[in-house]
PDB file of C-alpha atoms in Angstrom:
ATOM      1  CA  UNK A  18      16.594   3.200  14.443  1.00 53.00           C
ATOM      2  CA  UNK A  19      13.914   4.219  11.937  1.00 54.00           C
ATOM      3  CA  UNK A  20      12.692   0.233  11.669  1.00 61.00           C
ATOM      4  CA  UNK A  21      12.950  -0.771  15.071  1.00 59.00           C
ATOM      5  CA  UNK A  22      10.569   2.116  16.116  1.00 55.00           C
ATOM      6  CA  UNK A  23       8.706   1.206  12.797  1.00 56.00           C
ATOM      7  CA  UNK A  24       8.799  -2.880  14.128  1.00 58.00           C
ATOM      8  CA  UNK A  25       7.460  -1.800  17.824  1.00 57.00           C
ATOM      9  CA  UNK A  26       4.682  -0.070  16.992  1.00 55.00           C
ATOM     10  CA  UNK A  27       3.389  -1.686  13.697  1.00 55.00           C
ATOM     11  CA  UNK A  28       3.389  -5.029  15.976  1.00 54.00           C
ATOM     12  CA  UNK A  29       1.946  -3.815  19.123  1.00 49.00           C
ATOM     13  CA  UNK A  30      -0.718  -5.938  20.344  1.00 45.00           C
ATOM     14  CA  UNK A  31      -2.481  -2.716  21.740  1.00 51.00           C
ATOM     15  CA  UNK A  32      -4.275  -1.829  18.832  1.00 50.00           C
ATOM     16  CA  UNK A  33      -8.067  -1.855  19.255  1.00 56.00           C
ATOM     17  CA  UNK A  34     -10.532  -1.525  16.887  1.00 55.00           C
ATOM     18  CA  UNK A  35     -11.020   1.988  16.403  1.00 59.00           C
ATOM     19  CA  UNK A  36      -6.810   2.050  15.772  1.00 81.00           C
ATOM     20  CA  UNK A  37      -7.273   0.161  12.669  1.00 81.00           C
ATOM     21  CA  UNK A  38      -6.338   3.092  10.630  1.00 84.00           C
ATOM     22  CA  UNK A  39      -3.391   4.015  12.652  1.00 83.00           C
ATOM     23  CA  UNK A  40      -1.773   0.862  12.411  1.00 82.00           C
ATOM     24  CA  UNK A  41      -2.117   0.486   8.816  1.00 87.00           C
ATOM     25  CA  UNK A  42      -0.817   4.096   8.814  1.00 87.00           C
ATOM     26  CA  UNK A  43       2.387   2.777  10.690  1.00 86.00           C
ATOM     27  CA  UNK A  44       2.540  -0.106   8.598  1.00 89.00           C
ATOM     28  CA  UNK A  45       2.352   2.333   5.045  1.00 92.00           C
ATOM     29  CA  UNK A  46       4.853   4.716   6.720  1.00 91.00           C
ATOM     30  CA  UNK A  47       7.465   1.557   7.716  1.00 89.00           C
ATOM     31  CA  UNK A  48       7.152   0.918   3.894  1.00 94.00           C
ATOM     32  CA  UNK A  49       7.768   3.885   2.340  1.00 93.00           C
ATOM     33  CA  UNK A  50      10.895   3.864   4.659  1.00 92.00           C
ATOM     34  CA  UNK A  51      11.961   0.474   3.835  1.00 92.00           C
ATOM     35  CA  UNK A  52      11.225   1.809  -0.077  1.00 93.00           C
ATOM     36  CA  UNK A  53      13.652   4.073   0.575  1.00 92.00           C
ATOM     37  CA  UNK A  54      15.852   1.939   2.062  1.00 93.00           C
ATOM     38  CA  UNK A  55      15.805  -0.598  -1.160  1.00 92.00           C
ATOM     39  CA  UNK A  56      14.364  -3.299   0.667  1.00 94.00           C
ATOM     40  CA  UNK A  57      12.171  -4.129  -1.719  1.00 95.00           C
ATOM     41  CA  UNK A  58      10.544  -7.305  -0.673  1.00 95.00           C
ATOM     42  CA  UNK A  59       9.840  -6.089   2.729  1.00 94.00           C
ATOM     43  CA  UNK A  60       7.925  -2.220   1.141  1.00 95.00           C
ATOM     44  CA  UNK A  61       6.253  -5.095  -0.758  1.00 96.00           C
ATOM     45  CA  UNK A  62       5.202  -7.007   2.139  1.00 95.00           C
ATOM     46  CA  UNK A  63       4.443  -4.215   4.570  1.00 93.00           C
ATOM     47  CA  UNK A  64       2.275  -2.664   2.047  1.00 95.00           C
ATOM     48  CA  UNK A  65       0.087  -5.902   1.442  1.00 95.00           C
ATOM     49  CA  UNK A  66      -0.109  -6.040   5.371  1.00 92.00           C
ATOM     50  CA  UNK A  67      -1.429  -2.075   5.657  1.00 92.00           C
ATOM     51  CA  UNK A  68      -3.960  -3.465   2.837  1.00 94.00           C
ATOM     52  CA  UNK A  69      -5.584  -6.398   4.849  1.00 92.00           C
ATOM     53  CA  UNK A  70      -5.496  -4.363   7.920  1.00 88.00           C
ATOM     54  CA  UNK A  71      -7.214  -1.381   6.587  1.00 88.00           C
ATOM     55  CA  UNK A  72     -11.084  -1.576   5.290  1.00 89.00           C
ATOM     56  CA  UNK A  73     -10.618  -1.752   1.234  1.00 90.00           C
ATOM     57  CA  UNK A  74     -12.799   1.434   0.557  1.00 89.00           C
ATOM     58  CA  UNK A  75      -9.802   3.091   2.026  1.00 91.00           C
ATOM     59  CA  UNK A  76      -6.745   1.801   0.345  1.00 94.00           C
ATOM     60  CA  UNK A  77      -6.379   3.993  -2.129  1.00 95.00           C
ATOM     61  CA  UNK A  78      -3.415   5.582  -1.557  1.00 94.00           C
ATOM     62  CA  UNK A  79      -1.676   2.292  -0.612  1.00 95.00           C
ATOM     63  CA  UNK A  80      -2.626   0.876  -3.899  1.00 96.00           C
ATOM     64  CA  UNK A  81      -1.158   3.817  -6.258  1.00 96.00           C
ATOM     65  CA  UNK A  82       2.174   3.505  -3.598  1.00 96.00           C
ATOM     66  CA  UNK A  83       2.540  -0.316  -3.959  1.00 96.00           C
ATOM     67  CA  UNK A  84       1.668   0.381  -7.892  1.00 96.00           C
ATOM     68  CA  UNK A  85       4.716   2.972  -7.531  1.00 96.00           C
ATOM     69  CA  UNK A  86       6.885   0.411  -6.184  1.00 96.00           C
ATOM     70  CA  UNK A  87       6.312  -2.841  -8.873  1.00 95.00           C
ATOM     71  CA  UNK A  88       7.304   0.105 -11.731  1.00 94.00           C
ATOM     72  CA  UNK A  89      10.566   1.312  -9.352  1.00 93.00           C
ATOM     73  CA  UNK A  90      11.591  -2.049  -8.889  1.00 92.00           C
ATOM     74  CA  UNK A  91      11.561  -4.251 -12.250  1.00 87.00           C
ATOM     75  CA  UNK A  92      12.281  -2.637 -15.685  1.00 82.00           C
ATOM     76  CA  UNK A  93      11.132  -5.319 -17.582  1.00 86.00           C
ATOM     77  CA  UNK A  94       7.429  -5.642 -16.147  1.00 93.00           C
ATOM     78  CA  UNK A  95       6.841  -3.361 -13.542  1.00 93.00           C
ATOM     79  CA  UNK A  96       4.350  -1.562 -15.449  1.00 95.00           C
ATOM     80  CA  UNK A  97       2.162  -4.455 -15.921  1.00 95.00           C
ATOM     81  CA  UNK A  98       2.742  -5.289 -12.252  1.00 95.00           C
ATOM     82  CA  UNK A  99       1.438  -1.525 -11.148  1.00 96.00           C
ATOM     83  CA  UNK A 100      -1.311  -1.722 -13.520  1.00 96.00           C
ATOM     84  CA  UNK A 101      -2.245  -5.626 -12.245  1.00 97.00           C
ATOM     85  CA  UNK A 102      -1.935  -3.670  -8.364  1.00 96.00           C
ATOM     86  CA  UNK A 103      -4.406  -1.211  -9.661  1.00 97.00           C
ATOM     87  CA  UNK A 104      -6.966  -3.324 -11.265  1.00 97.00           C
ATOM     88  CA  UNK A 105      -7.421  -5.130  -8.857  1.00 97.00           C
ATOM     89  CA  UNK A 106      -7.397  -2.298  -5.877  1.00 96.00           C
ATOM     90  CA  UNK A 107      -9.931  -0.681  -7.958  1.00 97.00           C
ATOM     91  CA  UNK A 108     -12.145  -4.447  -7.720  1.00 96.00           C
ATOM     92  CA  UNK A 109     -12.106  -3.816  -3.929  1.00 96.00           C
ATOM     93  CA  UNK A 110     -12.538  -0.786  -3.176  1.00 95.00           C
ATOM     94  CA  UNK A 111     -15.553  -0.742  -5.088  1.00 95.00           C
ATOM     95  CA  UNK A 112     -16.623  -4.077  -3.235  1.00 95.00           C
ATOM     96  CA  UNK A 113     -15.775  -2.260  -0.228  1.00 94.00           C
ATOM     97  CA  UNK A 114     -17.816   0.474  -0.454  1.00 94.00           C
ATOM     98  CA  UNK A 115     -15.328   3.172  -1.511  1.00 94.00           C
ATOM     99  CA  UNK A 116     -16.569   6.519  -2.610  1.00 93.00           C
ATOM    100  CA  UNK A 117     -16.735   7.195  -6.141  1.00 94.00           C
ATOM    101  CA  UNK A 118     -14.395  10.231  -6.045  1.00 93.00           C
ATOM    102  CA  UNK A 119     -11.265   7.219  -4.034  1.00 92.00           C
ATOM    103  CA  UNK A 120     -12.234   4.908  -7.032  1.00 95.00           C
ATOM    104  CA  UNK A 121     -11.078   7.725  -9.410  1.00 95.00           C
ATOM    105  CA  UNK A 122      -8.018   8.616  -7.877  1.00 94.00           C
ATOM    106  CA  UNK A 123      -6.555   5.177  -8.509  1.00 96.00           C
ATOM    107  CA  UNK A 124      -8.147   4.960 -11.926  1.00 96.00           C
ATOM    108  CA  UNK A 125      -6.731   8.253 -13.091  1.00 96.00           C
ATOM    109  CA  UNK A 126      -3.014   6.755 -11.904  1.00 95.00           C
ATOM    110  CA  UNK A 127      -3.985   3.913 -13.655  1.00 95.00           C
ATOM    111  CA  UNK A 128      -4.845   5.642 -16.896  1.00 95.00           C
ATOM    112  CA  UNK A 129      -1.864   7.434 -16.733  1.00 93.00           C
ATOM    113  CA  UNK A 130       0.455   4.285 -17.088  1.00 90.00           C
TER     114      UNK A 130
END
């Protein structure tokens, strides 16, 4: 029931402009559920999708969670994949504009891997 609500609203061709931020926040919230869920490949997907919709300065917190995800999923080289997520979410927010104190969020994860 969870996805279907998750499907109709993420995909709803109503979203202006100014809802940019509340359908990436539809799309980040559909992921965590499908990371929940186990469906990997689809968290993975949603959360690249929430990434391109919102502006990069304010991805920060999608970054560290699709960072959270590579290490959950693989053993082997998951964290290599978070800190490759990291690197290069730190590369744009910085190009987009991000505040200093956003940037450092994500580096501190990253530091901490």
């Amino acid at each position: 029931a969870a996805r279907a609500c998750f499907r109709r609203g993420a995909h709803a061709s109503s979203f202006e402009e100014k809802d940019v931020e509340l359908h990436a926040r539809v799309l980040q919230a559909w992921a965590s559920t499908e990371r929940r869920a186990g469906a990997v490949e689809d968290a993975r997907r949603l959360y690249n999708e929430a990434i391109k919709v919102l502006p990069s300065a304010m991805c920060g917190a999608l970054y560290v969670e699709l960072a959270q995800l590579e290490m959950e999923s693989s053993f082997e080289d998951g964290v290599e994949k978070a800190r490759e997520v990291l690197r290069a979410g730190v590369r744009s927010m910085k190009a987009g504009g991000a505040a200093e104190d956003e940037v450092s969020q994500v580096l501190r994860f990253l530091r901490g891997l």
